[in-house]
Coordinates of C-alpha atoms and ligand atoms in Angstrom, one line a residue:
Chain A
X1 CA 17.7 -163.5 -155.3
X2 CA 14.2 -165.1 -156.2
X3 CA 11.0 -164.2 -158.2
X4 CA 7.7 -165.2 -157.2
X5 CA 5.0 -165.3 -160.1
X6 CA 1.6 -165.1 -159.8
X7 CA -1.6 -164.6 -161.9
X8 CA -3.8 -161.8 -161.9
X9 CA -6.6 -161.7 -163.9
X10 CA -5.0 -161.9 -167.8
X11 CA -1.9 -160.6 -166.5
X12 CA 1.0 -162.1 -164.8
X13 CA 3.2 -160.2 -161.8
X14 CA 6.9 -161.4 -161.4
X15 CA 8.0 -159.6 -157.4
X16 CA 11.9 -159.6 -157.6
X17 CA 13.6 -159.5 -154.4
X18 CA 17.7 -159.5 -154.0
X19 CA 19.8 -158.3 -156.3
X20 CA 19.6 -159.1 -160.1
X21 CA 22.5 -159.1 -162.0
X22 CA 24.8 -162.0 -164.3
X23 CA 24.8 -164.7 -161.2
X24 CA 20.6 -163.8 -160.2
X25 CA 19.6 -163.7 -164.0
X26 CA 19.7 -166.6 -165.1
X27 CA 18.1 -168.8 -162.6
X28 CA 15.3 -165.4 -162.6
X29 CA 14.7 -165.7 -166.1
X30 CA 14.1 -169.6 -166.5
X31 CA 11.8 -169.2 -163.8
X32 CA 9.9 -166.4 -165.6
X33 CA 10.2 -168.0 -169.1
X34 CA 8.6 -171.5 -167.9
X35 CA 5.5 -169.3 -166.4
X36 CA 5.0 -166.9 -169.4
X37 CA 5.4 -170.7 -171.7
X38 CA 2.6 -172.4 -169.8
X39 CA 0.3 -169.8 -170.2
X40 CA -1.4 -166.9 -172.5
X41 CA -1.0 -163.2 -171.5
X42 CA -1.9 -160.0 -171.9
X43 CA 1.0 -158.2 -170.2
X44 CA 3.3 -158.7 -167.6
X45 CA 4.5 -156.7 -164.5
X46 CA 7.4 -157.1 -162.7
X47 CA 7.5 -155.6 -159.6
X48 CA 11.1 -154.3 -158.2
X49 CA 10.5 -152.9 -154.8
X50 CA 12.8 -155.7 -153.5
X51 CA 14.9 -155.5 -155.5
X52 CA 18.5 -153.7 -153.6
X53 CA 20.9 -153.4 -156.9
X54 CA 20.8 -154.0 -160.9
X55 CA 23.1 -153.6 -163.3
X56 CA 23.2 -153.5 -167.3
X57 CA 22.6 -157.7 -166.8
X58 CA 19.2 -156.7 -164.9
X59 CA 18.3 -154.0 -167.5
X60 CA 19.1 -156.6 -170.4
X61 CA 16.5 -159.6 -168.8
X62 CA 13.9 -156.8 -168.4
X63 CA 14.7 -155.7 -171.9
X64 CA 14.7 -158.9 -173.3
X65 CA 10.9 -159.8 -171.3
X66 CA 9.6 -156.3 -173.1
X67 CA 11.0 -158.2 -176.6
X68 CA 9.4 -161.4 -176.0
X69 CA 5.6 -159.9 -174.6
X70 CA 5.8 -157.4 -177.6
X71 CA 5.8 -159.9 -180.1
X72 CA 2.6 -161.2 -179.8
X73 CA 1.3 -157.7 -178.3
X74 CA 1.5 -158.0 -174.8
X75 CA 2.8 -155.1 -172.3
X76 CA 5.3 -154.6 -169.6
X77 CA 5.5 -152.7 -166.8
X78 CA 7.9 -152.2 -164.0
X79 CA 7.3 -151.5 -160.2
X80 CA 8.2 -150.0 -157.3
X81 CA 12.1 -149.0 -158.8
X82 CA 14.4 -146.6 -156.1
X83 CA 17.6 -146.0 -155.4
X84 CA 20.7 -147.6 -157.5
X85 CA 17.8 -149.7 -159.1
X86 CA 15.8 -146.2 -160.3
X87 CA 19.5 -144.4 -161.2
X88 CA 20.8 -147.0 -163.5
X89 CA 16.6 -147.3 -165.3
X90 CA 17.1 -143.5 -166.1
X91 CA 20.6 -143.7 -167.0
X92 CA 20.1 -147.0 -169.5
X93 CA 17.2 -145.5 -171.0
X94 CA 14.9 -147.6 -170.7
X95 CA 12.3 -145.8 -168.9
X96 CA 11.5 -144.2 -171.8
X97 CA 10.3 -147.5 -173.1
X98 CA 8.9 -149.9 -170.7
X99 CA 5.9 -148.3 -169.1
X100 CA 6.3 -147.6 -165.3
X101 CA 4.0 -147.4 -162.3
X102 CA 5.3 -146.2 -158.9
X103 CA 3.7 -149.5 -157.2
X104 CA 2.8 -152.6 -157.0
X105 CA -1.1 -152.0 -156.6
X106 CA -0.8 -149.0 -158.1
X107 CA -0.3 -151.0 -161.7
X108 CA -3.0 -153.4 -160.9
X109 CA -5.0 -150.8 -160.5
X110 CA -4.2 -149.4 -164.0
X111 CA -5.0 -153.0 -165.6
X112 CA -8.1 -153.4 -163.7
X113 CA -9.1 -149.9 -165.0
X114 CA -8.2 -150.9 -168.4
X115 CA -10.8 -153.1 -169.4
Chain B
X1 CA 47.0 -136.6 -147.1
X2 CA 47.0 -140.2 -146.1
X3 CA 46.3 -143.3 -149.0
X4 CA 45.0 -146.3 -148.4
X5 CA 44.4 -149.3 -151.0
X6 CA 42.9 -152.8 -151.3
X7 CA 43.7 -155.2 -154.2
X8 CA 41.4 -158.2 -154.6
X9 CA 42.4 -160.9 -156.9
X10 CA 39.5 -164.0 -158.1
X11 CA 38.5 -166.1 -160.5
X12 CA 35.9 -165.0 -163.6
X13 CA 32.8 -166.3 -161.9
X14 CA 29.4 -165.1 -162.2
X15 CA 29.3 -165.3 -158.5
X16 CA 32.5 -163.1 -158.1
X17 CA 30.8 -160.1 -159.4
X18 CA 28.3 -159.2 -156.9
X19 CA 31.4 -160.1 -154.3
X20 CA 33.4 -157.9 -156.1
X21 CA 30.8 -154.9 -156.0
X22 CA 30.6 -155.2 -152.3
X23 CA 33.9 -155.9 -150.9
X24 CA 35.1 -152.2 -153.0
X25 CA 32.0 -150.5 -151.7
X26 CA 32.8 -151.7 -148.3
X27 CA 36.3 -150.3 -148.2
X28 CA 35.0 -147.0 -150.1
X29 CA 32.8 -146.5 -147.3
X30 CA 35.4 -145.1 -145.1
X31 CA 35.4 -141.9 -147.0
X32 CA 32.0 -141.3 -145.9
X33 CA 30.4 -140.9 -149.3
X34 CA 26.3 -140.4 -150.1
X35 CA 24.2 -143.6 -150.4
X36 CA 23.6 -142.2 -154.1
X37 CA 28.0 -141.8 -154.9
X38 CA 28.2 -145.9 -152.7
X39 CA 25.5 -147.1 -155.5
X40 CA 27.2 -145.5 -158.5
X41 CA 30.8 -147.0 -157.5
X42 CA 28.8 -150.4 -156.9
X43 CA 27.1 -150.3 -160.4
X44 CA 30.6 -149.1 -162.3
X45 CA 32.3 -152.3 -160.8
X46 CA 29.4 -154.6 -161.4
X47 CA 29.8 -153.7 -165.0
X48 CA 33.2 -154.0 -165.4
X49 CA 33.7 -157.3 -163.8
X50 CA 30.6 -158.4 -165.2
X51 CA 32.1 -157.6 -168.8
X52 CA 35.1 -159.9 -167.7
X53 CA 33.1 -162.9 -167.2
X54 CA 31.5 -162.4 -170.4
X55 CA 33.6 -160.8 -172.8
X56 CA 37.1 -160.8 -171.7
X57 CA 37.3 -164.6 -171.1
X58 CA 34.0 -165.9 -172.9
X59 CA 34.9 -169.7 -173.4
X60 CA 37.0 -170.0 -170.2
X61 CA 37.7 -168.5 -166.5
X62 CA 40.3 -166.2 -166.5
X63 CA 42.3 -163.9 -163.6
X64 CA 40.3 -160.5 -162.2
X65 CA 42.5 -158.0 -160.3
X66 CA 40.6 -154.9 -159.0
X67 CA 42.5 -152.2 -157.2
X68 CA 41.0 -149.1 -155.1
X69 CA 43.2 -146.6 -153.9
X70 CA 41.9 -143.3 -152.1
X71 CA 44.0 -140.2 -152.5
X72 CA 42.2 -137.6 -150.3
X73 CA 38.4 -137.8 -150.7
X74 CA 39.2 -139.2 -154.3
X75 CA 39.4 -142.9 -155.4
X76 CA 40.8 -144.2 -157.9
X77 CA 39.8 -147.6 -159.1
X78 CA 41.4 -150.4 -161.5
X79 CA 40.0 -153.8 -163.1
X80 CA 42.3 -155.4 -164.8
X81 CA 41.8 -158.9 -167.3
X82 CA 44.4 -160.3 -169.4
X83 CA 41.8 -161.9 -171.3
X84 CA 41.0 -161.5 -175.3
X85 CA 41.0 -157.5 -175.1
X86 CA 38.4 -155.0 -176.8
X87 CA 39.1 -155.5 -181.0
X88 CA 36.8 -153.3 -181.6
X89 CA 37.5 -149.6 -180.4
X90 CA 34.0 -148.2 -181.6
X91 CA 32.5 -150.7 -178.7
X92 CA 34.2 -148.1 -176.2
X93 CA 32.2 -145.0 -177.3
X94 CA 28.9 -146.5 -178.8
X95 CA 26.1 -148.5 -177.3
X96 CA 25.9 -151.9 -178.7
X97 CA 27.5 -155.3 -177.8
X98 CA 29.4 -157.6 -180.1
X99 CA 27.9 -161.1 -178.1
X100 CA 25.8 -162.6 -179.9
X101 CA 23.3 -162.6 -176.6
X102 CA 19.9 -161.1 -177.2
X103 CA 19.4 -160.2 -173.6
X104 CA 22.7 -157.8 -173.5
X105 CA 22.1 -154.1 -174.3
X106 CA 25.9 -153.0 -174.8
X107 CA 25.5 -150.2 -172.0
X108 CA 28.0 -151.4 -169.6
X109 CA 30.9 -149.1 -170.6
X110 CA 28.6 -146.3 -170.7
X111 CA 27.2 -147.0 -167.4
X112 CA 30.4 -147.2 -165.7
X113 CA 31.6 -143.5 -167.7
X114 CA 28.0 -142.2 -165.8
X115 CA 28.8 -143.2 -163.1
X116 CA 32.2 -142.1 -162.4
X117 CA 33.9 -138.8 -162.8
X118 CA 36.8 -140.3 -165.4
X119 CA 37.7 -143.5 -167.4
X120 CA 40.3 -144.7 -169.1
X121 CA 40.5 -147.5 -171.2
X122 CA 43.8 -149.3 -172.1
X123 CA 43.6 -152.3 -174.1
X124 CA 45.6 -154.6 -176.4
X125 CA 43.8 -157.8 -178.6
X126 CA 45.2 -161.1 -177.0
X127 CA 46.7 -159.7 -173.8
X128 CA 43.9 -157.6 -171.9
X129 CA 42.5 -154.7 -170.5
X130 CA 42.6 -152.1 -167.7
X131 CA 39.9 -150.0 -166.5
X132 CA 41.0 -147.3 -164.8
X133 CA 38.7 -145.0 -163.1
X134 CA 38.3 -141.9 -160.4
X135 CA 35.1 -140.6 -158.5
X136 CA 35.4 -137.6 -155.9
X137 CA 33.4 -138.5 -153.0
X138 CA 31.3 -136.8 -150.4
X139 CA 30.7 -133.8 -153.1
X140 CA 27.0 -134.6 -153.5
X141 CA 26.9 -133.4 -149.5
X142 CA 28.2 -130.7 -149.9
X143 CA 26.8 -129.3 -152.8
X144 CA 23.4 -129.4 -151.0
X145 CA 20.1 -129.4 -153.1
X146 CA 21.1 -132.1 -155.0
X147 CA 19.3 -135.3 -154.0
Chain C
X1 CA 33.3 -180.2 -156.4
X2 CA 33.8 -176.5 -157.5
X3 CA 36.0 -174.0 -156.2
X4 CA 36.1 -170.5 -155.9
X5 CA 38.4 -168.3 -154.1
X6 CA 39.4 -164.8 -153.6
X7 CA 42.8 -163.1 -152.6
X8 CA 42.9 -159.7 -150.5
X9 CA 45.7 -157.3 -149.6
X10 CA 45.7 -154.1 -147.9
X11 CA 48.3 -152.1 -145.1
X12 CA 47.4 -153.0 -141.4
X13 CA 45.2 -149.8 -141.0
X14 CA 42.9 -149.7 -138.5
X15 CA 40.1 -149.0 -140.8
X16 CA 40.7 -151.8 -142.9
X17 CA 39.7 -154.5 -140.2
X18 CA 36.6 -153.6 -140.9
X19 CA 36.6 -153.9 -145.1
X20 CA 38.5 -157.6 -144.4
X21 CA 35.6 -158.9 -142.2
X22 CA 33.2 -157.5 -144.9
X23 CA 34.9 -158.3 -147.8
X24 CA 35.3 -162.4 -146.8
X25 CA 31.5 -162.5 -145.3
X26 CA 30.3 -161.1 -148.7
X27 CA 32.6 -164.1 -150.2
X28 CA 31.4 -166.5 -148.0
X29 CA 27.9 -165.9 -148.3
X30 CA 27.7 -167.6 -151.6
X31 CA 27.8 -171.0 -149.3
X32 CA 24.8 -169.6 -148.2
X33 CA 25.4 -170.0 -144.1
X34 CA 23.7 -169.4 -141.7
X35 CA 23.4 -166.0 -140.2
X36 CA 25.5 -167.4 -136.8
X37 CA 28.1 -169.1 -139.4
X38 CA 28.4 -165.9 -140.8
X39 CA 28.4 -163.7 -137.6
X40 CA 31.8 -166.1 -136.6
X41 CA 33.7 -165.4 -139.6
X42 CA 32.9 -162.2 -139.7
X43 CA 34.4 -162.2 -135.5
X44 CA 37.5 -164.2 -137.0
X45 CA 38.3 -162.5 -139.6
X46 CA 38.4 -159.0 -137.1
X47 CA 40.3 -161.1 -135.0
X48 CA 42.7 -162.0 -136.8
X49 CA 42.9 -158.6 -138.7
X50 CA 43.1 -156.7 -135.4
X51 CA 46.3 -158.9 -134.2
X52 CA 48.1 -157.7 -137.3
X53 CA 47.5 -153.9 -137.3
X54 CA 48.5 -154.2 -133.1
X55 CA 51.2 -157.0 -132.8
X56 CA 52.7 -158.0 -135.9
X57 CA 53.5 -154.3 -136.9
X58 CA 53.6 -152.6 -133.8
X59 CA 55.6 -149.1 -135.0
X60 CA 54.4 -148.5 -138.1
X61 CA 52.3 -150.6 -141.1
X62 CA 52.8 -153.8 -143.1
X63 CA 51.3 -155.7 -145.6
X64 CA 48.2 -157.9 -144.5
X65 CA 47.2 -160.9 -147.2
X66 CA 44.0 -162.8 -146.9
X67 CA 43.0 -165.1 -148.9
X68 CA 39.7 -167.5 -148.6
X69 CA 39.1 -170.8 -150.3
X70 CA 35.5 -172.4 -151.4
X71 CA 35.9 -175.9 -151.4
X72 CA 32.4 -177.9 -151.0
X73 CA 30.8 -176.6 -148.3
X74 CA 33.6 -175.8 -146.2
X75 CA 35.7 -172.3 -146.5
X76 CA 39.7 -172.2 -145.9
X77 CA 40.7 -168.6 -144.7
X78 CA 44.7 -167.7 -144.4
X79 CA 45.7 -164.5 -142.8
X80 CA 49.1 -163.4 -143.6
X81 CA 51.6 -160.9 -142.2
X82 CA 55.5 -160.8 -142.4
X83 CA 55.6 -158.7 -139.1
X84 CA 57.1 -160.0 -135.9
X85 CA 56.4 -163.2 -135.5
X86 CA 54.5 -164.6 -131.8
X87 CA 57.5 -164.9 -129.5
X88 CA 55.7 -166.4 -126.9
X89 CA 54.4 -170.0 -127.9
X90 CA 52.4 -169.3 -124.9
X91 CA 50.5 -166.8 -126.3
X92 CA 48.8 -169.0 -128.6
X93 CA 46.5 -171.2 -126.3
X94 CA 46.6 -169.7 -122.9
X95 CA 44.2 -166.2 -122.1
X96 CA 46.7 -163.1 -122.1
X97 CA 48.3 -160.4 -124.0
X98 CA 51.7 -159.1 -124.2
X99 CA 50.8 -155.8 -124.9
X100 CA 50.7 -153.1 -122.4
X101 CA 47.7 -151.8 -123.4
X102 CA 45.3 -152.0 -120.3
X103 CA 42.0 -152.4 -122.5
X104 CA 43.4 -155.4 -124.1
X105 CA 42.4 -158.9 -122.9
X106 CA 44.3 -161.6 -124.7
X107 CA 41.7 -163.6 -126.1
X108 CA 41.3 -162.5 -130.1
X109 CA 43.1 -166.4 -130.5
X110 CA 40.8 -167.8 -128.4
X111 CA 37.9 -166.3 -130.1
X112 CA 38.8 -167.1 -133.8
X113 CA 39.3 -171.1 -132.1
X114 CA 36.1 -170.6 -130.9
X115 CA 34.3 -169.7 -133.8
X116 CA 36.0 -171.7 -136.5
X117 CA 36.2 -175.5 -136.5
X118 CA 40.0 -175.3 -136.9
X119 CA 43.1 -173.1 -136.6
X120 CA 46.6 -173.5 -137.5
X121 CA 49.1 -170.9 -136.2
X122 CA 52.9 -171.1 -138.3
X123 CA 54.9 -168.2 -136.8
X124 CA 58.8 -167.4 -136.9
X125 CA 60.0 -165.1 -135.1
X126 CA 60.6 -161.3 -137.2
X127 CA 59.5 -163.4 -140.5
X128 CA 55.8 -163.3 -139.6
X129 CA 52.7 -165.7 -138.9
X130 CA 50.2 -167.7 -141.0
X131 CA 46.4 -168.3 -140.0
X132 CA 44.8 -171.0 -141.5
X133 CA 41.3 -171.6 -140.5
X134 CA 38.3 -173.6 -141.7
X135 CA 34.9 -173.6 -141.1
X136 CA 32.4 -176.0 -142.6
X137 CA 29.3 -174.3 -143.4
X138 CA 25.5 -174.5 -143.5
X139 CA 26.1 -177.4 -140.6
X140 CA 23.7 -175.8 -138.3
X141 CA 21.0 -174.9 -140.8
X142 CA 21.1 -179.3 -141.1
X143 CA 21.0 -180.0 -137.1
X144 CA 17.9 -178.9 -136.7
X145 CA 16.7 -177.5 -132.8
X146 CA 20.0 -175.6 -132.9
X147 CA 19.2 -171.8 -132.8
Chain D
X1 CA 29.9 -145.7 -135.2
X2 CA 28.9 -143.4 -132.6
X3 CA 28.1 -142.9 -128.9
X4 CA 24.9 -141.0 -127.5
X5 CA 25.5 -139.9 -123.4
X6 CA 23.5 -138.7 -121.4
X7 CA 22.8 -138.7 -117.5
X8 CA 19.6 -140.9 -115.4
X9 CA 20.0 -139.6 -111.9
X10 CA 23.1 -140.5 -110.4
X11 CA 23.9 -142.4 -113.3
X12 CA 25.7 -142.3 -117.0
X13 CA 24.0 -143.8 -120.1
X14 CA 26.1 -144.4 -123.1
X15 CA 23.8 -145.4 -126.3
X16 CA 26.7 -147.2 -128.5
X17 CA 25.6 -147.4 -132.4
X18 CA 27.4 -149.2 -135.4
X19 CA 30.2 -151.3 -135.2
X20 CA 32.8 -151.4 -132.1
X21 CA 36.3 -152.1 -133.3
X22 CA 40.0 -151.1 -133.1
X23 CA 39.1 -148.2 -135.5
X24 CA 36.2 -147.2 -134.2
X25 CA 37.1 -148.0 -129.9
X26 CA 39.3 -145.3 -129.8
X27 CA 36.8 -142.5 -131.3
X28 CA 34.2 -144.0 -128.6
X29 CA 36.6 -144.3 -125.4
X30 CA 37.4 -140.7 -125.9
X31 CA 34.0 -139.4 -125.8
X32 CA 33.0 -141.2 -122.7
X33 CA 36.0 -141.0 -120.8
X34 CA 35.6 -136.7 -121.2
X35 CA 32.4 -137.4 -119.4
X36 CA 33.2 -139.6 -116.7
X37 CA 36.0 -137.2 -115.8
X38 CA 33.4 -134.2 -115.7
X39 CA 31.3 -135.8 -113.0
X40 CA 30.5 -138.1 -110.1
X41 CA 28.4 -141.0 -111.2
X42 CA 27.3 -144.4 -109.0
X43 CA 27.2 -146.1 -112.5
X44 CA 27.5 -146.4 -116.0
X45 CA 24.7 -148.4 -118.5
X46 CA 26.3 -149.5 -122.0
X47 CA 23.8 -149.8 -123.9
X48 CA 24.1 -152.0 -127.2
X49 CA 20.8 -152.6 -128.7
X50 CA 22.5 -150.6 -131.5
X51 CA 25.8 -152.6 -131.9
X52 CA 25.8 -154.6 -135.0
X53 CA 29.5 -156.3 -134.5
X54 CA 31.8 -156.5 -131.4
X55 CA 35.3 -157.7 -131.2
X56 CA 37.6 -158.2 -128.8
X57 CA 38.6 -154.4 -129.1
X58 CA 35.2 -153.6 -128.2
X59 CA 35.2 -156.0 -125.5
X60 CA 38.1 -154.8 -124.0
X61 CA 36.6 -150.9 -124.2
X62 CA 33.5 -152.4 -122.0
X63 CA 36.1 -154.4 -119.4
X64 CA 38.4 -151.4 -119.5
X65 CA 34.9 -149.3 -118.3
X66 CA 34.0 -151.8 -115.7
X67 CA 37.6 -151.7 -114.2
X68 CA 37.5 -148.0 -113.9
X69 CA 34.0 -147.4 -112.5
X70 CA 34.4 -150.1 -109.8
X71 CA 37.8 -148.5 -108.5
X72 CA 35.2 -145.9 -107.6
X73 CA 33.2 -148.1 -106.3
X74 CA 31.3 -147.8 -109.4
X75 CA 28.4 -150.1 -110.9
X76 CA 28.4 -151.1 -114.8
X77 CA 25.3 -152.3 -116.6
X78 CA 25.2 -153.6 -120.2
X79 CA 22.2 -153.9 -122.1
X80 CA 20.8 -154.8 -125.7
X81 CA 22.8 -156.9 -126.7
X82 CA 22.1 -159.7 -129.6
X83 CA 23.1 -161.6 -132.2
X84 CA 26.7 -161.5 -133.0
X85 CA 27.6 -159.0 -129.7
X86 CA 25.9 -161.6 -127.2
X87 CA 27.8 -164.5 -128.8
X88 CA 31.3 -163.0 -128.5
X89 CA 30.1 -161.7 -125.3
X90 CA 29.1 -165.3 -124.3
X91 CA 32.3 -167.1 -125.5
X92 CA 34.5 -164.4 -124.2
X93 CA 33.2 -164.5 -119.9
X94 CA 32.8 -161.2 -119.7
X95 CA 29.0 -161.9 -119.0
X96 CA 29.8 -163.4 -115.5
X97 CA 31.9 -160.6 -114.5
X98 CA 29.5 -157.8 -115.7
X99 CA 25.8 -157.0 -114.6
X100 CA 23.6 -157.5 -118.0
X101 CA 19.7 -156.3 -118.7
X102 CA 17.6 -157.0 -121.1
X103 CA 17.1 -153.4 -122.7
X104 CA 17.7 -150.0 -121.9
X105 CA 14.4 -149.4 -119.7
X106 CA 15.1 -152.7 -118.0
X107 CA 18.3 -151.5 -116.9
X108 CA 16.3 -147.7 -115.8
X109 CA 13.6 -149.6 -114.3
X110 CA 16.3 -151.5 -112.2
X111 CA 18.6 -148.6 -111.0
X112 CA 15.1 -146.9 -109.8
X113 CA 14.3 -149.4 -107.8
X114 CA 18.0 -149.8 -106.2
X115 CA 17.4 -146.3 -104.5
Ligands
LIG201 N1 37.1 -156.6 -170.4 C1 36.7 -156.7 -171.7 N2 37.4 -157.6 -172.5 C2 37.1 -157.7 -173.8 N3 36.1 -157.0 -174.4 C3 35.4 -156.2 -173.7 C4 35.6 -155.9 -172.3 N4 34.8 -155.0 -171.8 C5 34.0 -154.6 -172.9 N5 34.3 -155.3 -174.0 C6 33.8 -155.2 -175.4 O1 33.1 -153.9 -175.4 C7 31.7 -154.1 -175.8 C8 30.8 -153.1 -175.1 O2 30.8 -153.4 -173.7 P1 29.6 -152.9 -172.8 O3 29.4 -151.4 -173.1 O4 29.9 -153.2 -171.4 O5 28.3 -153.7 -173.3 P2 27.9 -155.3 -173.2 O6 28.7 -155.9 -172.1 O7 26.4 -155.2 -172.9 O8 28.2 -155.9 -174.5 C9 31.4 -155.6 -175.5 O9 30.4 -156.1 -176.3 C10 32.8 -156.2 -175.7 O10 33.0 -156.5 -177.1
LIG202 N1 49.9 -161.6 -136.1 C1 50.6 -161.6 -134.9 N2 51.9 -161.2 -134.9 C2 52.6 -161.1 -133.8 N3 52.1 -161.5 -132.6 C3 50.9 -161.9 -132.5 C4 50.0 -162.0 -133.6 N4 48.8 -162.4 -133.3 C5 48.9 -162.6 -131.9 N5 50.1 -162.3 -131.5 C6 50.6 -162.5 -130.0 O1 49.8 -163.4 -129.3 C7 49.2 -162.7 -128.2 C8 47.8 -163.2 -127.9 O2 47.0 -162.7 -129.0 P1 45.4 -162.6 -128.7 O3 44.9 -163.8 -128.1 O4 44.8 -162.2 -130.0 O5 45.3 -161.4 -127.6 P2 45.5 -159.8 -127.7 O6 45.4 -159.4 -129.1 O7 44.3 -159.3 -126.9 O8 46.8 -159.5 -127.1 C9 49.4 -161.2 -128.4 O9 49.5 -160.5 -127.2 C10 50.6 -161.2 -129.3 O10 51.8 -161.2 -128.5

């Protein structure tokens, strides 16, 4: 499992790759937190296209990132979800929430558009 | 009709779970089910082991027992803890968690009902609980149209 | 030093070799080895497995226990069977089989030697026989210019 | 696991695919063994570019071929192989006793030339 976070424009991507769930979470999220803590932002995307399984653990940390962006008005999105990863969104939910773009560039597409 | 079973037996460690997930998977796999039936039974036993670690033994590590046993093209599939148990029976059929962890969404159980055909819950406070749970495999093939 | 370990137990089926070699590489893997390191277990474990379902319960099928140890960076691996026991003491370090099966060759003990850094054989004849193996892992990722 | 055959010339190709085994030998022997016995062939190319795992069960499938094409006077090729196959091919001899190519078209490329 790892996360690589990068800054684009006055956003910042998180690309997951592995598979996230109660072992992967934690080292994921402290990595994410000391980024999003160093820094102001308008949104964040996390991208999931390499991402191979999540469970309710994986949905939770992605839950909990919406929480903490929302609070001082920032946005999520999530990328590139399919397979187990894409059933278990749908099933939790959460889909309905956290705004979703079938890719990667497709979503930094849509913030570039944005402004 | 020929049966076949595994049980696997480890320690309540974060680490466990994604072994756990895999080593059933693996032994499902010999009833030649879809990719989509493979991911469910992976997620339903990520969850349940996954509420082991963190609910059934939260201070300590504590014993897991999973058993699969196939029974035609059905499985059947028990996790067992003999950790606190469930106190409260309204956790079973609601969303919510009773950890005081903001990042858990109190789906798990309802997860692992989606993604199997049957659950059963037996539980008792201070001595455990037993999943029990059955998915019929190889039907999304043959009900063709479904993805 | 931590520990982790996992216990397995399944009949000597056929199909199952291929859930035990499966089952310990995904419990291994948390060691993170290499790919070869994982490759030999994966070999040993089928090895061993394969000498079960064909020697140790020739006529019909018996119980096979495996269990696999984390200690450091070094993995302990039993295979257990309380079949027939190795007769011949021979069989264990010279090439050969006793079966009269054309296709086999005699060297699954050889093999697992091969691939593991140690292996202890404890046999009595009709009790059963113990594998004990260990394989320190990551080595080669440290000697570097190995492939 | 599965087995493709078809015929080069004179020859039989057998395309092996998954993992070779004591469950899945059997299934595999079966299959090639109906075709040997349907024809006269000067050799037989394994190929195993699409093995993932080999034990000694598999090993002894590919000796048992070998032994049975050269009472014929027969000629047996293995290619592809990699990775986990070519290191329990390695420790286990079998690669001094049998003829080994690179790849499949190597091996074609080869028996061409023989004639
Ligand atoms: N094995 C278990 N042992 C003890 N309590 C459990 C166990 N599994 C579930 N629970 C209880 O049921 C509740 C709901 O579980 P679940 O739906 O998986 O959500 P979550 O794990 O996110 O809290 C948990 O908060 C916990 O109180
Ligand atoms: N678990 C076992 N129970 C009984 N006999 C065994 C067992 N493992 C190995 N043997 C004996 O040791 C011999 C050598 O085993 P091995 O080197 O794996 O070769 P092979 O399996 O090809 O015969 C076997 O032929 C068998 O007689």
């Amino acid at each position: 499992m790892g996360i690589e976070i990068w800054r684009q424009g006055s956003w910042l991507v998180g690309e997951l790759t592995g598979d996230l769930d109660i072992a992967s979470v934690p080292v994921v999220r402290v990595r994410l937190e000391r980024s999003l803590a160093k820094q102001e932002v308008d949104g964040l995307i996390l991208d999931l296209s390499g991402v191979n399984f999540l469970d309710s653990s994986g949905l939770g940390f992605i839950l909990g990132r919406y929480h903490q962006l929302a609070e001082d008005g920032g946005k999520t999105i999530i990328t590139g979800i399919q397979g187990q990863v894409k059933r278990v969104f749908e099933l939790s939910g959460l889909t309905e929430l956290i705004s979703r773009k079938e890719s990667l560039p497709e979503a930094l597409q849509a913030i570039r558009e944005e402004k | 009709m020929t049966t076949n079973y595994v049980r696997l037996e480890f320690p309540s460690k974060p680490e466990n779970v994604a072994f756990a997930r895999t080593a059933v998977s693996a032994f499902v796999s010999q009833l030649d089910p879809t990719v989509p039936e493979l991911a469910d039974i992976s997620t339903a036993i990520s969850e349940a082991t996954t509420n082991i670690v963190v609910h059934a033994y939260p201070e300590s590590e504590g014993l897991v027992r999973i058993s699969a046993t196939l029974i035609g093209q059905r499985v059947k599939i028990e996790v067992w803890d003999n950790g606190c148990g469930i106190f409260d029976p309204r956790s079973i059929r609601h969303f919510g968690t009773t950890t005081c962890n903001q990042d858990r969404m109190g789906i798990g159980l309802s997860l692992i009902e989606a993604c199997m055909d049957h659950l059963e819950i037996e539980t008792k406070e201070g001595e455990g609980t037993q999943l029990t749970m059955w998915k019929c495999l190889g039907q999304q093939r043959s009900d063709s149209g479904n993805d």
